[in-house]
Amino acid sequence: MHEETAIRRSACPYDCPDTCGLLIEVAGDKVIGVRGDSEHPVTRGFVCRKMNSYERSINHPNRILHPMKRVGQKGEGRFERIAWDEALTTIASRWKTIIAEDGAEAILPYSYSGVMSAIGRHGGIAFFNKLGGSALIRTLCSSGKGAGWASLMGSSVDLDPREMALSTFIIIWGSDVPATRIHSMPVIQAARKRGVPVVLIETYASPASALADETLLVNPGSDGALALAMMQVLVAEGLADRDFLAAHTVGWDQFEPTLADYTPEAVSELVGLPADRIRDLAIRYGKAAAPVILFGSGPSRRRNGAMNCRCVALLPAVAGAWAKPGGGTIGFGSAPSPVNGATITRPDFLERPVRSINVNCLAAVLSNPDLAPPIRSLYVYGSNPAAVVGNQRSLLEQLARDDLFTVVHERFMTDTARYADIILPATFSVEQADIHTCYGYRTLMVSRAAVPPPGECRSNWNTFRALAGVLGLDDPYFLRTEEEMVEHVLENSPALQTMLDDAGWATLREGKGVDLRVEAPPVFKTASGKIEILNPSLAEPLPRYLPVEEDKYPLRLVAAPSAYTLNSTFTEREDLVAARGPQTLRMSEKDAVARGIRDGDEIVCFNELAEVRCIARVGEVMPGTVVTVGVFSAAAAPGGLTANALVRERISDMGEATTLNDNGVEVRLAGN
């Protein structure tokens, strides 16, 4: 007799702008199928290849189902099963000793975007605020882009990607749409069928090239100079919208004279495009009735990344694009902040200020002999730093230290989990209740547990509740169940009350995605109510091209996303890893020939930090640039290192962000 099945709603919890609605097919306590929810207002039943087979990850035979303690050397990945009580008692005992000897700041939480749901991602901050541990500056992805946008636009949102249906000229700028914005693809494809020109600006011919009529390859880090040159052309050709600038901006009169330094001829070599191509692009953009720029995060991951984003974000103001339906930008700040974050993170729990440590500088912090107090314990959840942050070789050496007590809350034996002293088994999104905000659209979802957690798996929230109990953190906050916490956050988010009507609330509580009511441009949420071209509060009051120090290595390394995996997530899936293929390095034919390298050769990419072995892929790449696609497992990589071993621990000009795409390297044939 067949077991009856049921369909339950959920949401994709991963680091993607779209936050898809999901339908979970359940038989008993087991997930047997996952597909897209056709009633979601954005995703409409269309989900990526990873989530189409989500049940393969949920039911994977290598999933961690019980607490474990290390029995081998750190990095070997040898553990034995223990009970939750032993795991919690061990953690509490070690932490109490550390706190007594060095204070709670010797304990560092480490998390990022492995879980994007509101409570699962941020609830741990409240726990560590109450404990008094070191604070983590979570700026691993696009905070440089956010800072550049905010410097100009404050808390304004930009366009919902669906509004591209009204655009008449589309620039995809540094965004691999098939890998990171699949629900924008049909809108772009439909626009092209209507005759709307689509231009891609990139450092290599990414999969997004298939969506464009034209691909313009540029030098990494030159985006700001290109945007300034386009603005100079708009002014010179009489295409600047002076009425819009006068009515909706502050500082145009001070800024306009600076554009004389950025003619296409002046920036051509810097950008890597002929002057006539820059001028043509600017004129086409300026003459379009409703031009839009779909902007990715890659250009922001540089020492001048925030300023580059500030310059690009200014282009629609100069063209007056914000005044036209379908005109403006997408990708800088498409989503509002409907949830009251303080209700989750509880900054009021902090009894005194604590030090802050940047997520991008973990190896440097752990190896700093002068840090007082030193980091003696690391608690990792929703992240895999051994695979995703820079200076990987040094970081692995630090994680191997016996005096660093490391706890990892995980679902699989990740690179970081291999170095843990205690591993705690984590849930999947379908096994917990949470709130799912969306950073690429204006949607919101609430999900309930579709099935109970298997084995002894616990959610982030329930794990922090248990830790609070054994450590004597007896605030009533930690007594709430997941369901109670969801309701508490919803009821205490004043902004959300204005974004939903009664019908919207009913839809939300059914587990369906809802569109939020949001004020969008030309409403600008800045102190002045206008676009603040001049921002006197900044070290750089006006946008300009911000040069960076030259690198002693000749090739610029760019890290691009993969459509088969998401950061280091889904690397447990053999089918996806096989489809993605081995660790490769893409380079131009010019650079390959100069080094005697052919497509398919085994090569070594190196700088002063490390040497990384990979396979050469010769193709359409900007000369002087090399591109690695996807995050790979260090444990499975040749030589035990990935491209992140070549990333220096530097931060961006604003936003304290990663500079993942700002590292010089050289390449040679393996064996030379």
Short mmCIF file of N, CA, C and O in Angstrom, two decimals, residues 474-539:
data_model
loop_
_atom_site.label_atom_id
_atom_site.label_comp_id
_atom_site.label_asym_id
_atom_site.label_seq_id
_atom_site.Cartn_x
_atom_site.Cartn_y
_atom_site.Cartn_z
N ASP A 474 19.18 33.30 30.53
CA ASP A 474 17.78 32.95 30.77
C ASP A 474 16.78 34.01 30.36
O ASP A 474 15.67 34.06 30.87
N ASP A 475 17.14 34.87 29.42
CA ASP A 475 16.19 35.87 28.96
C ASP A 475 15.00 35.18 28.27
O ASP A 475 15.19 34.20 27.54
N PRO A 476 13.79 35.69 28.48
CA PRO A 476 12.61 35.08 27.85
C PRO A 476 12.68 35.00 26.33
O PRO A 476 12.00 34.18 25.71
N TYR A 477 13.52 35.84 25.74
CA TYR A 477 13.70 35.82 24.28
C TYR A 477 14.03 34.42 23.80
O TYR A 477 13.55 33.98 22.74
N PHE A 478 14.86 33.69 24.56
CA PHE A 478 15.33 32.38 24.12
C PHE A 478 14.36 31.26 24.45
O PHE A 478 14.64 30.09 24.17
N LEU A 479 13.21 31.60 25.04
CA LEU A 479 12.21 30.59 25.36
C LEU A 479 11.19 30.42 24.24
O LEU A 479 10.42 29.46 24.24
N ARG A 480 11.18 31.33 23.27
CA ARG A 480 10.22 31.24 22.18
C ARG A 480 10.54 30.07 21.24
O ARG A 480 11.70 29.83 20.90
N THR A 481 9.51 29.39 20.81
CA THR A 481 9.69 28.39 19.76
C THR A 481 9.91 29.10 18.43
O THR A 481 9.72 30.32 18.31
N GLU A 482 10.27 28.34 17.39
CA GLU A 482 10.42 28.93 16.06
C GLU A 482 9.13 29.61 15.61
O GLU A 482 9.15 30.75 15.12
N GLU A 483 8.00 28.92 15.77
CA GLU A 483 6.73 29.48 15.35
C GLU A 483 6.41 30.75 16.13
O GLU A 483 5.92 31.74 15.56
N GLU A 484 6.67 30.75 17.42
CA GLU A 484 6.43 31.94 18.23
C GLU A 484 7.34 33.08 17.82
O GLU A 484 6.93 34.25 17.80
N MET A 485 8.55 32.75 17.44
CA MET A 485 9.50 33.78 17.02
C MET A 485 9.05 34.40 15.69
O MET A 485 9.14 35.62 15.51
N VAL A 486 8.57 33.59 14.78
CA VAL A 486 8.07 34.12 13.51
C VAL A 486 6.96 35.13 13.77
O VAL A 486 6.96 36.24 13.22
N GLU A 487 6.00 34.76 14.61
CA GLU A 487 4.88 35.67 14.90
C GLU A 487 5.36 36.93 15.62
O GLU A 487 4.88 38.03 15.34
N HIS A 488 6.29 36.78 16.53
CA HIS A 488 6.83 37.93 17.27
C HIS A 488 7.47 38.93 16.31
O HIS A 488 7.25 40.15 16.43
N VAL A 489 8.24 38.44 15.35
CA VAL A 489 8.92 39.33 14.41
C VAL A 489 7.90 40.02 13.50
O VAL A 489 7.97 41.23 13.25
N LEU A 490 6.94 39.26 12.99
CA LEU A 490 5.92 39.85 12.11
C LEU A 490 5.13 40.93 12.84
O LEU A 490 4.86 42.00 12.28
N GLU A 491 4.76 40.67 14.08
CA GLU A 491 3.94 41.61 14.84
C GLU A 491 4.72 42.86 15.24
O GLU A 491 4.10 43.90 15.52
N ASN A 492 6.04 42.75 15.28
CA ASN A 492 6.86 43.87 15.76
C ASN A 492 7.71 44.48 14.64
O ASN A 492 8.81 44.98 14.90
N SER A 493 7.21 44.44 13.43
CA SER A 493 7.87 45.06 12.27
C SER A 493 6.96 46.16 11.73
O SER A 493 6.14 45.91 10.83
N PRO A 494 7.06 47.38 12.27
CA PRO A 494 6.13 48.46 11.88
C PRO A 494 6.11 48.74 10.38
O PRO A 494 5.04 49.00 9.81
N ALA A 495 7.29 48.68 9.71
CA ALA A 495 7.32 48.97 8.27
C ALA A 495 6.45 47.99 7.50
O ALA A 495 5.79 48.35 6.52
N LEU A 496 6.42 46.75 7.97
CA LEU A 496 5.66 45.72 7.27
C LEU A 496 4.16 45.99 7.33
O LEU A 496 3.43 45.65 6.39
N GLN A 497 3.73 46.64 8.39
CA GLN A 497 2.30 46.90 8.53
C GLN A 497 1.79 47.82 7.42
O GLN A 497 0.61 47.77 7.05
N THR A 498 2.67 48.67 6.90
CA THR A 498 2.26 49.60 5.84
C THR A 498 2.40 48.99 4.44
O THR A 498 1.94 49.58 3.46
N MET A 499 3.05 47.83 4.35
CA MET A 499 3.34 47.25 3.05
C MET A 499 2.35 46.17 2.63
O MET A 499 2.38 45.71 1.49
N LEU A 500 1.49 45.74 3.57
CA LEU A 500 0.53 44.68 3.27
C LEU A 500 -0.87 45.10 3.68
O LEU A 500 -1.06 45.67 4.77
N ASP A 501 -1.86 44.80 2.85
CA ASP A 501 -3.24 44.98 3.26
C ASP A 501 -3.75 43.66 3.85
O ASP A 501 -3.00 42.69 3.99
N ASP A 502 -5.02 43.61 4.20
CA ASP A 502 -5.56 42.42 4.85
C ASP A 502 -5.42 41.18 3.96
O ASP A 502 -5.10 40.08 4.44
N ALA A 503 -5.67 41.37 2.68
CA ALA A 503 -5.53 40.24 1.75
C ALA A 503 -4.09 39.75 1.69
O ALA A 503 -3.82 38.55 1.61
N GLY A 504 -3.14 40.70 1.73
CA GLY A 504 -1.72 40.34 1.71
C GLY A 504 -1.32 39.55 2.93
O GLY A 504 -0.57 38.56 2.83
N TRP A 505 -1.83 39.96 4.09
CA TRP A 505 -1.52 39.22 5.31
C TRP A 505 -2.08 37.80 5.24
O TRP A 505 -1.42 36.84 5.65
N ALA A 506 -3.27 37.66 4.72
CA ALA A 506 -3.87 36.34 4.61
C ALA A 506 -3.06 35.45 3.67
O ALA A 506 -2.82 34.26 3.96
N THR A 507 -2.62 36.02 2.56
CA THR A 507 -1.80 35.27 1.61
C THR A 507 -0.47 34.87 2.23
O THR A 507 0.00 33.73 2.06
N LEU A 508 0.13 35.79 2.96
CA LEU A 508 1.41 35.51 3.62
C LEU A 508 1.27 34.34 4.59
O LEU A 508 2.12 33.43 4.62
N ARG A 509 0.20 34.32 5.36
CA ARG A 509 0.03 33.27 6.37
C ARG A 509 -0.35 31.93 5.74
O ARG A 509 -0.24 30.89 6.39
N GLU A 510 -0.76 31.94 4.47
CA GLU A 510 -0.98 30.69 3.74
C GLU A 510 0.32 30.07 3.25
O GLU A 510 0.33 28.97 2.71
N GLY A 511 1.43 30.80 3.42
CA GLY A 511 2.72 30.31 2.95
C GLY A 511 3.04 30.71 1.53
O GLY A 511 4.01 30.22 0.95
N LYS A 512 2.24 31.61 0.96
CA LYS A 512 2.48 32.06 -0.40
C LYS A 512 3.32 33.34 -0.41
O LYS A 512 3.31 34.11 0.55
N GLY A 513 4.02 33.57 -1.51
CA GLY A 513 4.77 34.79 -1.66
C GLY A 513 3.85 35.98 -1.89
O GLY A 513 2.84 35.86 -2.58
N VAL A 514 4.20 37.13 -1.31
CA VAL A 514 3.41 38.34 -1.50
C VAL A 514 4.30 39.47 -1.99
O VAL A 514 5.48 39.56 -1.63
N ASP A 515 3.72 40.33 -2.82
CA ASP A 515 4.38 41.56 -3.23
C ASP A 515 4.12 42.63 -2.17
O ASP A 515 3.01 42.77 -1.67
N LEU A 516 5.17 43.39 -1.85
CA LEU A 516 5.06 44.45 -0.86
C LEU A 516 4.84 45.79 -1.55
O LEU A 516 5.39 46.04 -2.63
N ARG A 517 4.07 46.65 -0.93
CA ARG A 517 3.86 48.00 -1.46
C ARG A 517 5.04 48.87 -1.05
O ARG A 517 5.31 49.05 0.15
N VAL A 518 5.73 49.41 -2.03
CA VAL A 518 6.97 50.14 -1.77
C VAL A 518 6.98 51.43 -2.57
O VAL A 518 6.59 51.45 -3.75
N GLU A 519 7.45 52.52 -1.95
CA GLU A 519 7.68 53.76 -2.68
C GLU A 519 8.98 53.66 -3.44
O GLU A 519 10.04 53.40 -2.85
N ALA A 520 8.93 53.84 -4.74
CA ALA A 520 10.11 53.70 -5.59
C ALA A 520 10.40 55.02 -6.30
O ALA A 520 9.58 55.93 -6.29
N PRO A 521 11.60 55.16 -6.90
CA PRO A 521 11.93 56.39 -7.63
C PRO A 521 10.83 56.74 -8.63
O PRO A 521 10.19 55.84 -9.19
N PRO A 522 10.58 58.05 -8.80
CA PRO A 522 11.42 59.18 -8.36
C PRO A 522 11.20 59.66 -6.93
O PRO A 522 11.39 60.85 -6.65
N VAL A 523 10.79 58.78 -6.01
CA VAL A 523 10.83 59.10 -4.58
C VAL A 523 12.21 58.68 -4.07
O VAL A 523 12.57 57.51 -4.14
N PHE A 524 12.99 59.66 -3.59
CA PHE A 524 14.36 59.38 -3.17
C PHE A 524 14.48 59.54 -1.66
O PHE A 524 14.21 60.62 -1.11
N LYS A 525 14.88 58.46 -1.00
CA LYS A 525 14.92 58.45 0.46
C LYS A 525 16.33 58.80 0.94
O LYS A 525 17.12 57.95 1.33
N THR A 526 16.60 60.10 0.85
CA THR A 526 17.84 60.67 1.38
C THR A 526 17.46 61.81 2.31
O THR A 526 16.29 62.20 2.39
N ALA A 527 18.44 62.35 3.01
CA ALA A 527 18.17 63.46 3.93
C ALA A 527 17.56 64.65 3.20
O ALA A 527 16.69 65.35 3.73
N SER A 528 17.99 64.87 1.96
CA SER A 528 17.51 66.01 1.18
C SER A 528 16.27 65.70 0.36
O SER A 528 15.62 66.59 -0.18
N GLY A 529 15.93 64.41 0.25
CA GLY A 529 14.85 64.00 -0.64
C GLY A 529 15.25 64.00 -2.10
O GLY A 529 14.40 63.84 -2.98
N LYS A 530 16.56 64.16 -2.35
CA LYS A 530 17.08 64.20 -3.72
C LYS A 530 18.29 63.27 -3.83
O LYS A 530 18.85 62.82 -2.83
N ILE A 531 18.70 63.00 -5.06
CA ILE A 531 19.92 62.23 -5.30
C ILE A 531 21.11 63.10 -4.91
O ILE A 531 21.28 64.19 -5.44
N GLU A 532 21.92 62.60 -3.98
CA GLU A 532 22.97 63.43 -3.39
C GLU A 532 24.31 63.18 -4.09
O GLU A 532 25.15 62.41 -3.61
N ILE A 533 24.46 63.84 -5.24
CA ILE A 533 25.73 63.73 -5.98
C ILE A 533 26.86 64.26 -5.10
O ILE A 533 27.94 63.66 -5.02
N LEU A 534 26.63 65.37 -4.44
CA LEU A 534 27.57 65.93 -3.47
C LEU A 534 27.19 65.41 -2.10
O LEU A 534 26.07 65.64 -1.62
N ASN A 535 28.11 64.68 -1.47
CA ASN A 535 27.85 64.13 -0.13
C ASN A 535 28.99 64.56 0.79
O ASN A 535 30.02 63.89 0.90
N PRO A 536 28.84 65.70 1.47
CA PRO A 536 29.93 66.26 2.28
C PRO A 536 30.33 65.38 3.46
O PRO A 536 31.40 65.58 4.04
N SER A 537 29.50 64.39 3.81
CA SER A 537 29.84 63.53 4.95
C SER A 537 30.92 62.51 4.61
O SER A 537 31.45 61.85 5.51
N LEU A 538 31.25 62.39 3.32
CA LEU A 538 32.21 61.37 2.89
C LEU A 538 33.61 61.94 2.70
O LEU A 538 33.78 63.13 2.43
N ALA A 539 34.61 61.07 2.81
CA ALA A 539 35.99 61.48 2.53
C ALA A 539 36.13 61.93 1.08
O ALA A 539 36.97 62.79 0.76
#
